[in-house]
Short mmCIF file of C-alpha atoms in Angstrom, two decimals:
data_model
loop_
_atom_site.label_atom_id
_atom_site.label_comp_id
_atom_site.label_asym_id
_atom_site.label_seq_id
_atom_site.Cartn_x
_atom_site.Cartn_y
_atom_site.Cartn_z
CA UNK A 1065 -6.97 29.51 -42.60
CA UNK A 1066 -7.63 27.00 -40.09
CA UNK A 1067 -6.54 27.95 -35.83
CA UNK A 1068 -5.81 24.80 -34.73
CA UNK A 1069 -2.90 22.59 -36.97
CA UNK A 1070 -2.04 19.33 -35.67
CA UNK A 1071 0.68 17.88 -38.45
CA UNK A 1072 1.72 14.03 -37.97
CA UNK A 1073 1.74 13.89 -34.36
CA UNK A 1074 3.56 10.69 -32.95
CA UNK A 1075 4.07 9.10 -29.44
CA UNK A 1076 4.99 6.13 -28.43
CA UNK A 1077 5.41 4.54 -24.93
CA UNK A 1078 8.50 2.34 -25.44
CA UNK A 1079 7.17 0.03 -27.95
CA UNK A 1080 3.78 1.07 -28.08
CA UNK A 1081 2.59 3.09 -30.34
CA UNK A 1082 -0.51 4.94 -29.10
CA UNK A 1083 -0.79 8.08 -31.89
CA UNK A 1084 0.18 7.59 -35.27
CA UNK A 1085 0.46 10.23 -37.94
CA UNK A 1086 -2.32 12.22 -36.17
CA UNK A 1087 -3.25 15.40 -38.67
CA UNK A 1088 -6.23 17.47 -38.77
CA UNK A 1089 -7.35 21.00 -38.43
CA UNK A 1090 -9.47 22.95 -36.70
CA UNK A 1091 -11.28 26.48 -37.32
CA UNK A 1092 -11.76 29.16 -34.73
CA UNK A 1093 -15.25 29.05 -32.77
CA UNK A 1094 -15.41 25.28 -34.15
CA UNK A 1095 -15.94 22.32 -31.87
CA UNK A 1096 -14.01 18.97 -32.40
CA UNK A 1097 -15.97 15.78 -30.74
CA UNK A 1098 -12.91 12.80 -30.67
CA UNK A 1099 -15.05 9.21 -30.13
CA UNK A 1100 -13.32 6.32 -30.39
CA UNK A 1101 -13.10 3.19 -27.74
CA UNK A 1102 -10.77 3.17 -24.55
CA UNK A 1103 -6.69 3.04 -25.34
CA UNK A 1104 -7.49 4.29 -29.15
CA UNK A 1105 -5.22 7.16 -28.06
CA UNK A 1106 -7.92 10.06 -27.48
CA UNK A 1107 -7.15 11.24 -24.06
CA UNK A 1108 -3.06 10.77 -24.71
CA UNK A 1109 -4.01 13.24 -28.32
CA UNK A 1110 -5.21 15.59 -25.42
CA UNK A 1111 -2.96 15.44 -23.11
CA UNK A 1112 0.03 16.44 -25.91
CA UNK A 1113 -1.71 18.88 -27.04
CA UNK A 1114 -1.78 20.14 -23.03
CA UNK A 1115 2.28 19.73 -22.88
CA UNK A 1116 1.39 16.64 -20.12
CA UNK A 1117 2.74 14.34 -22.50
CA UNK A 1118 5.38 15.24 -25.14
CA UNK A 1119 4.87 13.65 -28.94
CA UNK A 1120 7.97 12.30 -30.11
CA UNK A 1121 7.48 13.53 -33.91
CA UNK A 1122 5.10 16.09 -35.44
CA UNK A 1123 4.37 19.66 -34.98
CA UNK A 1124 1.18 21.52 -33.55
CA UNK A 1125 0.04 25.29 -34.11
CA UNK A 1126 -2.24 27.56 -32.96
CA UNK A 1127 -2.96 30.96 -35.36
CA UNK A 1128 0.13 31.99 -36.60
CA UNK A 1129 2.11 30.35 -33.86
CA UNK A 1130 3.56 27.00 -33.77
CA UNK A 1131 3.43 25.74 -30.13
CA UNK A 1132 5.25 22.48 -30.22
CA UNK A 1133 7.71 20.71 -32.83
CA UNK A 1134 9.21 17.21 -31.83
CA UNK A 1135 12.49 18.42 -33.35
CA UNK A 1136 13.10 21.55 -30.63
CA UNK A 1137 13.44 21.43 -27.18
CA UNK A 1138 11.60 24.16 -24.96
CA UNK A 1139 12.23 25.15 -21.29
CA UNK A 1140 10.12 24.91 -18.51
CA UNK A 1141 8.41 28.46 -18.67
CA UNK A 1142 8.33 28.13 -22.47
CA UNK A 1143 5.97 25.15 -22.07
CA UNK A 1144 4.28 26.98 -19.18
CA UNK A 1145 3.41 29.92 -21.63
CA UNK A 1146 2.42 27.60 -24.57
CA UNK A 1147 -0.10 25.35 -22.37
CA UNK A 1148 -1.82 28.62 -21.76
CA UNK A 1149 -3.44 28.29 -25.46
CA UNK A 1150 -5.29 25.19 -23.92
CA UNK A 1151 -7.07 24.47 -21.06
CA UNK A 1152 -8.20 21.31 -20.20
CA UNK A 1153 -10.80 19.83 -18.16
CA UNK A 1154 -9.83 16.16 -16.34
CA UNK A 1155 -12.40 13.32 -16.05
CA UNK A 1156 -11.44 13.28 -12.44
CA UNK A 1157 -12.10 17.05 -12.08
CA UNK A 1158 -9.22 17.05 -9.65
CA UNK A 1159 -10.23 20.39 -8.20
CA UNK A 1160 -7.92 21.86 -5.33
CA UNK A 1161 -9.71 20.19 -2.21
CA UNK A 1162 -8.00 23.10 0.63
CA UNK A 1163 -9.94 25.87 -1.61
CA UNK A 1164 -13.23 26.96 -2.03
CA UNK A 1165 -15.04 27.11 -5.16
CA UNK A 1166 -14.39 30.47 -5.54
CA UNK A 1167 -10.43 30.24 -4.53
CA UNK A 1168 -10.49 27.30 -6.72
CA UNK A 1169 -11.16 29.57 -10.11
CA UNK A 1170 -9.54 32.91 -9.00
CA UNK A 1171 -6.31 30.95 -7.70
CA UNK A 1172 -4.34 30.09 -10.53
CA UNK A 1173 -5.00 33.98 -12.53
CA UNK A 1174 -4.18 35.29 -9.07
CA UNK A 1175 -0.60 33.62 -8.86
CA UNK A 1176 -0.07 34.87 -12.55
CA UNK A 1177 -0.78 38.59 -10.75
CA UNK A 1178 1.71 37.88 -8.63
CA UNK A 1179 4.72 37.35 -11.27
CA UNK A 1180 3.80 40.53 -12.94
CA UNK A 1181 5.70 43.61 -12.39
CA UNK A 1182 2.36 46.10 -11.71
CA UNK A 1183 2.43 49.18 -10.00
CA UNK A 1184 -0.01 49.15 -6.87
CA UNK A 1185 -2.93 50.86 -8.52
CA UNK A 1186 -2.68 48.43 -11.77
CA UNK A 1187 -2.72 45.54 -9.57
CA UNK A 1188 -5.98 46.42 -7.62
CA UNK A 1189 -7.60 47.09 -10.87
CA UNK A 1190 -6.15 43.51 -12.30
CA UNK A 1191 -7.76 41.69 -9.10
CA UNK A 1192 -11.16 43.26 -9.34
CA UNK A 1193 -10.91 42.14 -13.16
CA UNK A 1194 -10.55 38.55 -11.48
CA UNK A 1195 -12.87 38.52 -8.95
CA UNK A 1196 -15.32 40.37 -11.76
CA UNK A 1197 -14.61 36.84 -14.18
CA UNK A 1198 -14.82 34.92 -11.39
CA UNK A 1199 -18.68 35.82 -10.86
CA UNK A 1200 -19.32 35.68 -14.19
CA UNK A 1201 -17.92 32.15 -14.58
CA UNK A 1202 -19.66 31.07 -11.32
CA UNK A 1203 -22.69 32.72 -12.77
CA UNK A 1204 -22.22 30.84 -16.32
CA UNK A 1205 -22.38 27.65 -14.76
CA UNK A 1206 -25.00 28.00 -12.75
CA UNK A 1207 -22.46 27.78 -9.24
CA UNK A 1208 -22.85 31.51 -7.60
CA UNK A 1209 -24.55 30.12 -4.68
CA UNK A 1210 -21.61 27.71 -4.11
CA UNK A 1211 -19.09 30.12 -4.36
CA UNK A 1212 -17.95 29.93 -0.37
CA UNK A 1213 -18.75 26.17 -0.43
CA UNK A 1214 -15.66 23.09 -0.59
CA UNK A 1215 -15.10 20.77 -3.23
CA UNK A 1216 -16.33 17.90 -1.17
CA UNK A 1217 -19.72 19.44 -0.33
CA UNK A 1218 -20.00 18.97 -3.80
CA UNK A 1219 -22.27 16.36 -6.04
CA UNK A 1220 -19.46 15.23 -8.89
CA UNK A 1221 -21.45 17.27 -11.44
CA UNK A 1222 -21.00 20.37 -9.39
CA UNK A 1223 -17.44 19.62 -8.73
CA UNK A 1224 -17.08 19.37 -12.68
CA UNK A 1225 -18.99 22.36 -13.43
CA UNK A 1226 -16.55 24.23 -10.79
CA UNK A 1227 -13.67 22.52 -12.77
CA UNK A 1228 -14.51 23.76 -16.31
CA UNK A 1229 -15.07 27.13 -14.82
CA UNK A 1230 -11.61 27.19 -13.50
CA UNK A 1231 -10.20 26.34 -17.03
CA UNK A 1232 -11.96 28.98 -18.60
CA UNK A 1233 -10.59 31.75 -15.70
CA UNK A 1234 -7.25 31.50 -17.94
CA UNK A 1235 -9.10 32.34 -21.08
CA UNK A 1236 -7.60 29.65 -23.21
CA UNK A 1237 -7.60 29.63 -26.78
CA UNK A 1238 -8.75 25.87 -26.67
CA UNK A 1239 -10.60 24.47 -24.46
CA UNK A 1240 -10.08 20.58 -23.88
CA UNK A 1241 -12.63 17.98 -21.93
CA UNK A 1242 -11.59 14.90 -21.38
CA UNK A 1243 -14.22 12.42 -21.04
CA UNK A 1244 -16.17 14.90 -18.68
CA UNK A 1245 -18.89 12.95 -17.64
CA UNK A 1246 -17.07 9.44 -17.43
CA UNK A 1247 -17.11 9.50 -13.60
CA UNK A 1248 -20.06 10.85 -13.17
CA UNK A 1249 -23.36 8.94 -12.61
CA UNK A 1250 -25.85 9.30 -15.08
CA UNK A 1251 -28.73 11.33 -13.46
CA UNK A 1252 -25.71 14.35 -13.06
CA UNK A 1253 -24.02 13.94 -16.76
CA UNK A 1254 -26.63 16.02 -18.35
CA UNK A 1255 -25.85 19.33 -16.02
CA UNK A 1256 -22.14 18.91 -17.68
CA UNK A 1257 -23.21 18.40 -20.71
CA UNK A 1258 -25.50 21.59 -20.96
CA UNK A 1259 -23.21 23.77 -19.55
CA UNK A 1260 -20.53 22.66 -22.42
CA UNK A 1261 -23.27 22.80 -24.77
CA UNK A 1262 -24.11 26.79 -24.02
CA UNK A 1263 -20.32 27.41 -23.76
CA UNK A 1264 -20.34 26.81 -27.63
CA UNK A 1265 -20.70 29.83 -29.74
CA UNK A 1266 -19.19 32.81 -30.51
CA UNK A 1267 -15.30 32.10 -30.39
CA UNK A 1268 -14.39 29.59 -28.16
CA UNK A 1269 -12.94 26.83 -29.81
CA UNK A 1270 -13.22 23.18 -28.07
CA UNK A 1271 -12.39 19.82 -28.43
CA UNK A 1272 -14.47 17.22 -26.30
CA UNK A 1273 -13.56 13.60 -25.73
CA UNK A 1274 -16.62 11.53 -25.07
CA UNK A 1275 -18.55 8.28 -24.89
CA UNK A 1276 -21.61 10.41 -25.19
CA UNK A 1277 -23.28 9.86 -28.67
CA UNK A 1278 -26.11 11.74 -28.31
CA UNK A 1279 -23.91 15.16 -26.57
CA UNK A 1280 -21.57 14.68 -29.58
CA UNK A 1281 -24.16 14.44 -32.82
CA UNK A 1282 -25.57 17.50 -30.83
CA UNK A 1283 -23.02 19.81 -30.09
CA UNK A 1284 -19.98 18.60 -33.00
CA UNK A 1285 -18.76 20.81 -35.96
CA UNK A 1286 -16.28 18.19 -36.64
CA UNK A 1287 -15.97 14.15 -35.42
CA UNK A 1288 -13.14 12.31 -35.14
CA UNK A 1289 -13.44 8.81 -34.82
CA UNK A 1290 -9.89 7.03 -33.85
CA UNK A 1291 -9.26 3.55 -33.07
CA UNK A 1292 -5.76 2.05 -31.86
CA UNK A 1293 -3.84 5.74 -32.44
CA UNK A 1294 -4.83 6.40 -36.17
CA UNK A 1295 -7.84 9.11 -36.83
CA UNK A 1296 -9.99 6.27 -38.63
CA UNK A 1297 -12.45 8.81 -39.88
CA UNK A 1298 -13.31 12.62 -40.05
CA UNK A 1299 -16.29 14.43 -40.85
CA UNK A 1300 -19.07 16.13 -40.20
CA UNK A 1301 -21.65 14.56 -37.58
CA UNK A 1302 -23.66 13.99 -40.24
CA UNK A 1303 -21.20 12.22 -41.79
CA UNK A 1304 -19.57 9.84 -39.20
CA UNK A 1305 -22.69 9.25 -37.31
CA UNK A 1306 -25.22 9.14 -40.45
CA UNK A 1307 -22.95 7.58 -43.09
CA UNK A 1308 -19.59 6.12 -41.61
CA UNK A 1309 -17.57 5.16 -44.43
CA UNK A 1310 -14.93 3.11 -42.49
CA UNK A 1311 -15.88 -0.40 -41.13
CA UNK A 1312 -14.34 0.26 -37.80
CA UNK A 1313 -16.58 3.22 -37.73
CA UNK A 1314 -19.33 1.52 -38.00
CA UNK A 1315 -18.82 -1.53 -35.77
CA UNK A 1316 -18.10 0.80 -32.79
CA UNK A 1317 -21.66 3.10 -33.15
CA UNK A 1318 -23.22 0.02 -33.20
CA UNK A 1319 -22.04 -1.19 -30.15
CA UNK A 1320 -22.86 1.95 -28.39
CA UNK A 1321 -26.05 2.72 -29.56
CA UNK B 599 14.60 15.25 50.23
CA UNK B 600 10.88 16.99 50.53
CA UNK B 601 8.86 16.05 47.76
CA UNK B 602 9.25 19.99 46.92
CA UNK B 603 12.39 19.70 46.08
CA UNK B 604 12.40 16.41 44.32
CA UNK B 605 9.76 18.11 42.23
CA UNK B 606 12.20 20.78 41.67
CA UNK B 607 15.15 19.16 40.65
CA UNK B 608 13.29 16.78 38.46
CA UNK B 609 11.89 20.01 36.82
CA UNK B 610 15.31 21.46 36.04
CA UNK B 611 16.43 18.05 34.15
CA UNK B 612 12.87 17.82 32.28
CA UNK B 613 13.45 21.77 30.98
CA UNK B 614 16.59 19.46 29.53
CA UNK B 615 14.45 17.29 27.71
CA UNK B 616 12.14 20.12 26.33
CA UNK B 617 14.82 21.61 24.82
CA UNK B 618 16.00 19.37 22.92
CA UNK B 619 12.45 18.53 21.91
CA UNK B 620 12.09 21.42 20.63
CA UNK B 621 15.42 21.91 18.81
CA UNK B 622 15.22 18.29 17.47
CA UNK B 623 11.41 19.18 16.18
CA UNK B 624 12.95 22.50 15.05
CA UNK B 625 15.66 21.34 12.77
CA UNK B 626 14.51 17.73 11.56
CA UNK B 627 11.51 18.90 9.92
CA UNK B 628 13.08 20.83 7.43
CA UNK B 629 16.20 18.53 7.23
CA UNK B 630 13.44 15.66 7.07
CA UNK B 631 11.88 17.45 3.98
CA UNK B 632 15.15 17.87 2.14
CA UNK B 633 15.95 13.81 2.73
CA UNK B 634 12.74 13.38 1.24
CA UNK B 635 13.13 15.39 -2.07
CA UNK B 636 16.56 13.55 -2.14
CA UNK B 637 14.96 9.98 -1.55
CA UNK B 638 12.21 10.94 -4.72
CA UNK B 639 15.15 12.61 -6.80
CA UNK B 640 14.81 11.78 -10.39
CA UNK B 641 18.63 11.20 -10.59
CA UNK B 642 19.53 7.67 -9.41
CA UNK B 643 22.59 8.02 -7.66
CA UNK B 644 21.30 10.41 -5.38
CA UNK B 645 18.42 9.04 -4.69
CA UNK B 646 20.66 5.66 -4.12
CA UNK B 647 22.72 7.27 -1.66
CA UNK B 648 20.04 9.06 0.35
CA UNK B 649 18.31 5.94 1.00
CA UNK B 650 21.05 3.98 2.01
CA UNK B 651 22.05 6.88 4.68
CA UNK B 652 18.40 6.53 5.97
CA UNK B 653 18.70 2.53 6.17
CA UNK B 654 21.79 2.90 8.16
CA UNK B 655 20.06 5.70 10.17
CA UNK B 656 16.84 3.75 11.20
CA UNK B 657 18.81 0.82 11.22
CA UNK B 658 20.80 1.12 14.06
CA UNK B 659 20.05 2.31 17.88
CA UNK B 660 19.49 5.64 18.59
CA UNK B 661 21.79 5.27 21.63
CA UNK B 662 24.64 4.16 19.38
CA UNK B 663 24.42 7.22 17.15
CA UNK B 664 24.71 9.50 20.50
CA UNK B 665 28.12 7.49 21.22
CA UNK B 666 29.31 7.74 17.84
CA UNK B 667 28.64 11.68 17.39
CA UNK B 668 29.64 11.99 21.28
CA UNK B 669 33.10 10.44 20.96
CA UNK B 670 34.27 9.44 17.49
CA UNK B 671 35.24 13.12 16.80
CA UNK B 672 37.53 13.28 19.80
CA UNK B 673 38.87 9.62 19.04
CA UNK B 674 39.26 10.04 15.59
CA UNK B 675 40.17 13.52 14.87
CA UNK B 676 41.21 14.77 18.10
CA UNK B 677 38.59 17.08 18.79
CA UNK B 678 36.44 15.94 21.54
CA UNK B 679 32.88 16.75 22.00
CA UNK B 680 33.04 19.12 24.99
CA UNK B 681 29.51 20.17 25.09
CA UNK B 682 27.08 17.51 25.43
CA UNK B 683 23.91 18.72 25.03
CA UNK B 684 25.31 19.68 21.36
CA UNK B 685 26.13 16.08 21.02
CA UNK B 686 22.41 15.14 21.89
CA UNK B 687 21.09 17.40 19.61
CA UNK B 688 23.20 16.63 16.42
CA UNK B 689 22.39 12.27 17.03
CA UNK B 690 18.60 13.38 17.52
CA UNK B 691 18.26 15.65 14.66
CA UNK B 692 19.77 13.56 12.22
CA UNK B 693 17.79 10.61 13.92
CA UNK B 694 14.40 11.96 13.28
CA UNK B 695 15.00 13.80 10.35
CA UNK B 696 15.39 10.24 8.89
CA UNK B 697 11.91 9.14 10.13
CA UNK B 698 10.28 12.02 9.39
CA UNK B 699 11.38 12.21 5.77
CA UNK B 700 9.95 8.43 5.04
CA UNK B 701 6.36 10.02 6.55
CA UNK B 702 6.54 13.37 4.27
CA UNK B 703 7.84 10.72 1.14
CA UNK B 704 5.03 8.67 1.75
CA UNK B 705 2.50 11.74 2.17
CA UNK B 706 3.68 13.52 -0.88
CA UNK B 707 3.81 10.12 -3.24
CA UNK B 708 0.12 9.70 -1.75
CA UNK B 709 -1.35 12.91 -3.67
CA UNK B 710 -2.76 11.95 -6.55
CA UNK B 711 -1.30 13.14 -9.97
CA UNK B 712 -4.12 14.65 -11.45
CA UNK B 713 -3.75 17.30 -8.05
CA UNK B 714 0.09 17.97 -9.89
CA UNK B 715 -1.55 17.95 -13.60
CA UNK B 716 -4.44 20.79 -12.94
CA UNK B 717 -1.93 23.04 -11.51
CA UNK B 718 0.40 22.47 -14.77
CA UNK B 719 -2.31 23.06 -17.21
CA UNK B 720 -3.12 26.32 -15.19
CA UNK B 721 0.50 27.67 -16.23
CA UNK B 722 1.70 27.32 -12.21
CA UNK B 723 5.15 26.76 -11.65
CA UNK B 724 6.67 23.69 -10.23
CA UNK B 725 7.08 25.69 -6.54
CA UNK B 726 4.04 27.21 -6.94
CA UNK B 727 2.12 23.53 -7.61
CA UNK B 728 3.80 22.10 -4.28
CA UNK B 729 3.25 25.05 -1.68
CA UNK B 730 -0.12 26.08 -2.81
CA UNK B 731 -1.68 22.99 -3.29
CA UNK B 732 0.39 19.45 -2.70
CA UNK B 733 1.62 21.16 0.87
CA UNK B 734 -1.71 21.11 2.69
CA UNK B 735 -2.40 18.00 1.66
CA UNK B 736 0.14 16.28 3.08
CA UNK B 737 0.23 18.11 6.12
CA UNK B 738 -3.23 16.43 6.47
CA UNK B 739 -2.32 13.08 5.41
CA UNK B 740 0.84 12.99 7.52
CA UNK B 741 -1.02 14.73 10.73
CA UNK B 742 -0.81 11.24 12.59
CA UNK B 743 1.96 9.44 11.87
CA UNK B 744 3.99 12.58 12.72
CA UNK B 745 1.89 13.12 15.58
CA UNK B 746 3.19 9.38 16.82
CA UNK B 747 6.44 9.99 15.90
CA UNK B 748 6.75 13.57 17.88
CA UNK B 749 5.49 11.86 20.66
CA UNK B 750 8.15 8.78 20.84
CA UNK B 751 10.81 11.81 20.69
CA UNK B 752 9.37 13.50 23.76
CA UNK B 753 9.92 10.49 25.74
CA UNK B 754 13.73 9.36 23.43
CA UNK B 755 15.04 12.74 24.61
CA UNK B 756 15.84 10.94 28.20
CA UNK B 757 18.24 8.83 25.75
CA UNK B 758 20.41 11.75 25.62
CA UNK B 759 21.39 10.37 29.75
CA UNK B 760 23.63 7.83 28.22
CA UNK B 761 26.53 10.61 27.24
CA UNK B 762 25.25 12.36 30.25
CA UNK B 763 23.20 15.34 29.51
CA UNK B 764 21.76 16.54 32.08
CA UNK B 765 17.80 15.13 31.99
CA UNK B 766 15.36 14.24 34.29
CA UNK B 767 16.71 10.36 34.55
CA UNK B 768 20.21 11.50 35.34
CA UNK B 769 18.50 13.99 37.87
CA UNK B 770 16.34 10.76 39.25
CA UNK B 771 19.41 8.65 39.25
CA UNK B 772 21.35 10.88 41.44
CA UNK B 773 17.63 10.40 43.99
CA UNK B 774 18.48 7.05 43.37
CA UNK B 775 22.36 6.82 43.88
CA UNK B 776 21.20 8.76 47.78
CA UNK B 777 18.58 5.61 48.40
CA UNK B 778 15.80 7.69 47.53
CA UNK B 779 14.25 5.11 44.48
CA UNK B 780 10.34 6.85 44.20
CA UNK B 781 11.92 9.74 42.12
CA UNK B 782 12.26 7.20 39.65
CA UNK B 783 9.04 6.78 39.28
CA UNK B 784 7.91 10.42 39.69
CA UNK B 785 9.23 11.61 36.18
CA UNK B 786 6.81 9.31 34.51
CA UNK B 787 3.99 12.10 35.71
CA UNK B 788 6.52 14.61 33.72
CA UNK B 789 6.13 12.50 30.37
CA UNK B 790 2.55 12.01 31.14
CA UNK B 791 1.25 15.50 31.34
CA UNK B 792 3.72 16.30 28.57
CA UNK B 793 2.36 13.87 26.18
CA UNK B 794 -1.04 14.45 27.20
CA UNK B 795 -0.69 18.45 25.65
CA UNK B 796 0.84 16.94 23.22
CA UNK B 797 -2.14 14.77 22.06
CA UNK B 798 -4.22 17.86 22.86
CA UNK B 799 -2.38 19.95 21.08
CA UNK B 800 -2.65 17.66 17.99
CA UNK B 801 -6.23 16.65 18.07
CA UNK B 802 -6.94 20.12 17.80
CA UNK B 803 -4.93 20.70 14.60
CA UNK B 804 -6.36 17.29 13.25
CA UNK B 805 -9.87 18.99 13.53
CA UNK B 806 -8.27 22.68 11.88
CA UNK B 807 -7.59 20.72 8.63
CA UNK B 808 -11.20 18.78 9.05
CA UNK B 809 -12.72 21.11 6.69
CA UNK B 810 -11.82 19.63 3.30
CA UNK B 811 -11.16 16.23 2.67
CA UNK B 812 -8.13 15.32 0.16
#
């Protein structure tokens, strides 16, 4: 029984169509590498699955659940409850600038504190269960001794490092990277790309858009390669990388290698 | 007339001018931030209408929209304005809370998506998005232009002499009216010293917010 179900998923930007009939399915623990070159639809796949962008047809579920059908409409703090399955990680990082590493991570589960109805002595415990994750995370990638530092003391790959740390703080289901290293120089990719790399395992469940070959063969259960909306091919690494079957495929590992 | 008591009298009329400073400052900035939520509204019409009230606000004098609030109600509805300082206050709030909400528009359209995006993906609400994190931001960003704009209203609150409020240029006219012209003069050194906290004051907030760059 596969976690992740993604069934025909559509949108379209007035006339253009940038996903088309976008299936596939992914197990729990698994992680999903999407290649594919700029405006083939990878990042806008993402950000529907993130409720940033709403598909126009289709249906996506998570376990039992179905999180999002084209054909209902959900409120505001239905979507805010469903985008909790996934978090996502931004090329950008956009981390909160006014915060400190450490208020950057513990903010958002903090503010969730806030709405619950706790008495005094369960909310003291729930904030030392925060601060607790927050160490760990900080710890995980390899940021402890940043902790009290800003966002823009930061080298990129330590602001990204601080970002995927702050998606994991709301224990997603799913985590999502888009093209995490894209604005990165290239001496400070690799530090991102280990500390996704030792994230995998156990049962944390990914999906990773990149232009990194090398990071994706590596760290892949499953490729996807799309080009102009469609999912052109699926597979194994082995598979898409060793033996592409689709011309497309092929054409676009060859101009990356 | 010893300079004592010139100094004095001026005083009295500049305590004018500081209060309705303050009470402009007071009320525009929120009024300013509700013009601005209208001006970015999603739904046309408003957004239409709210910018065509802030056209015709920055579009005319200043001193014309203290006549207007000062005698239109008593000409037109037979209610005259009796207190003037009221009068002042309503022209000056409405005034500024025009300019400022173009600043605060142009501060908040300045953040950068992504800042609105990571906050959604976190599960915050909508309020929760733009007071913890788009707020600060634009505080920072809008830090001088407002500072320039608070300081043109310290010295537009002697406007408020044309429906005859009590200020410090009425007070220096009356000097004046007796021969005595230097008075005149002498409440420059009032906007001076006044302006120069002001700067002070804002340099000093400029440098609070120094700590993290947006």
């Amino acid at each position: 029984m596969s976690f992740l179900k993604v069934n025909h998923l559509e949108k379209h930007f007035g006339p253009t169509r940038v996903l088309e009939d976008i299936n596939f399915e992914l197990e729990k623990g698994q992680v999903l590498v999407i290649i594919g070159s700029s405006g083939s639809g990878k990042t806008t796949l993402l950000r529907c699955l993130n409720f940033l962008e709403t598909a126009n047809q289709g249906s996506f579920s998570v376990g039992d659940e179905i999180l999002f059908d084209a054909e209902q409409t959900y409120t505001d703090k239905q979507i805010r409850e469903k985008r909790l399955k996934f978090g996502l990680v931004f090329q950008s990082f956009n981390l909160f600038p006014q915060y400190t590493v450490r208020q950057n991570i513990t903010l958002a589960p903090k503010l969730m504190l806030k709405e619950k109805q706790l008495t005094a002595e369960q909310r003291k415990e729930s904030l030392a269960q925060i601060e607790q994750k927050a160490d760990e995370l900080l710890e995980s990638v390899g940021l402890k001794d940043r902790q009290d530092f800003y966002p823009c003391q930061l080298s990129g790959g330590q602001q990204q490092r601080v970002a995927i740390a702050r998606a994991l703080a709301m224990s997603p289901e799913i985590l999502c990277f888009d093209e995490p290293t894209s604005a990165l120089d290239p001496e400070l990719t690799g530090e991102v790309l280990r500390v996704i790399q030792s994230l995998k395992g156990g049962d944390r469940t990914m999906i990773v858009v990149t232009h990194e070959m090398g990071f994706a063969r590596d760290v892949a259960d499953r490729v996807i390669f799309m080009a102009d909306g469609v999912i052109e091919e699926e597979g194994t690494p082995d598979e898409v990388f060793g033996n592409p079957k689709s011309e497309k495929t092929r054409a676009f590992l060859a101009g990356v290698h | 007339m010893t300079f004592q008591q010139v100094t004095l009298s001026l005083a009295e009329g500049f305590l004018e001018n500081c209060r309705l400073f303050l009470e402009t400052l007071l009320f525009s900035i929120p009024l300013g931030l509700i013009i601005s939520f209208g001006s970015m509204s999603k739904f046309k019409p408003l957004s239409f209408l709210v910018k065509i009230f802030v056209w015709c606000i920055r579009g005319t004098p200043l001193m014309l929209q203290l006549f207007v609030v000062f005698y239109v109600p008593g000409l037109l509805f037979d209610t005259p304005m009796r207190d003037r300082m009221l009068a002042a206050l309503i022209a000056f709030v409405i005034n500024y809370a025009c300019y400022f909400s173009e600043i605060f528009r142009g501060g908040i359209e300045s953040i950068s998506k992504g800042q609105y995006e990571a906050g959604q993906v976190l599960g915050l609400t909508k309020t929760q998005i733009f007071f913890k994190i788009i707020l600060l931001q634009v505080v920072k960003r809008i830090m001088p232009p407002m500072s320039n704009e608070i300081i043109t209203l310290v010295k537009d609150t002697s406007l408020a002499r044309v429906i005859a409020v009590g200020e410090i240029l009425l007070a220096a006219e009356r000097f004046a009216g007796k021969g005595l012209i230097w008075p005149l003069f002498y409440t420059g050194a009032y906007f001076l010293i006044f302006c120069g906290l002001l700067t002070i004051l804002f340099g000093y907030l400029e440098k609070k917010l120094s700590y993290f760059k947006s």
